[in-house]
């Protein structure tokens, strides 16, 4: 009798261990468990840790709650100003409602990927090339809103969307390079013209000052001679100023005219 009780107890213990092993499930910290009982969704979502289900009756499906980084394949399109471009992007999203993500959509990752590609092509068609190159923050916000609107019904929240790269045809790259070069050349010419204008004004002021004081011209001439002599040239050309000739002419006394024939000399 005792042996039968011991055997029955051992059998119950073994059955209990087998049942516990079949019913026990471990949900990780970054996961949530969605339970289906005979095909029906249970309202409670199992949290992280050890959880128990009914073997053969319940089915536990784990849903990852981490932020998923999904690259969007490059999409080719024509911008609003008729330029063919290829745009790559990346989408960051996470599941906020595990039950909705499992029940409402067959594969929420594939659904988000397809929606991101469609929205990216739509953004390309609505934007101009300059916006794609310089105003990406605004386009990122618009793209995020387009993807997030249907994703909310799937229990998925779009964290952010970033346009990663914009590829242009080689002809367009060369055209943009020529445009940038022409713009820089135009600015250089404007700067040179402005410098010439300022220099001409200063030279006019200097000429006026030298006209009022002729000695200033002589000092400037001597400074030029000193600057040229510093180069250690073998030949030095020294211009003779006209103002110095005029000064010598004024300093020389006037010579008397010779007497005419027939007039007595004094």
mmCIF file of C-alpha atoms in Angstrom, residues 31 62 72 111 168 201:
data_model
loop_
_atom_site.group_PDB
_atom_site.id
_atom_site.type_symbol
_atom_site.label_atom_id
_atom_site.label_comp_id
_atom_site.label_asym_id
_atom_site.label_seq_id
_atom_site.Cartn_x
_atom_site.Cartn_y
_atom_site.Cartn_z
ATOM 1 C CA UNK A 31 9.371 42.068 -24.665
ATOM 2 C CA UNK A 62 6.234 37.673 -27.833
ATOM 3 C CA UNK A 72 14.259 52.476 -46.446
ATOM 4 C CA UNK A 111 3.793 47.156 -43.356
ATOM 5 C CA UNK A 168 21.824 63.202 -58.331
ATOM 6 C CA UNK A 201 38.423 107.732 -54.721
#
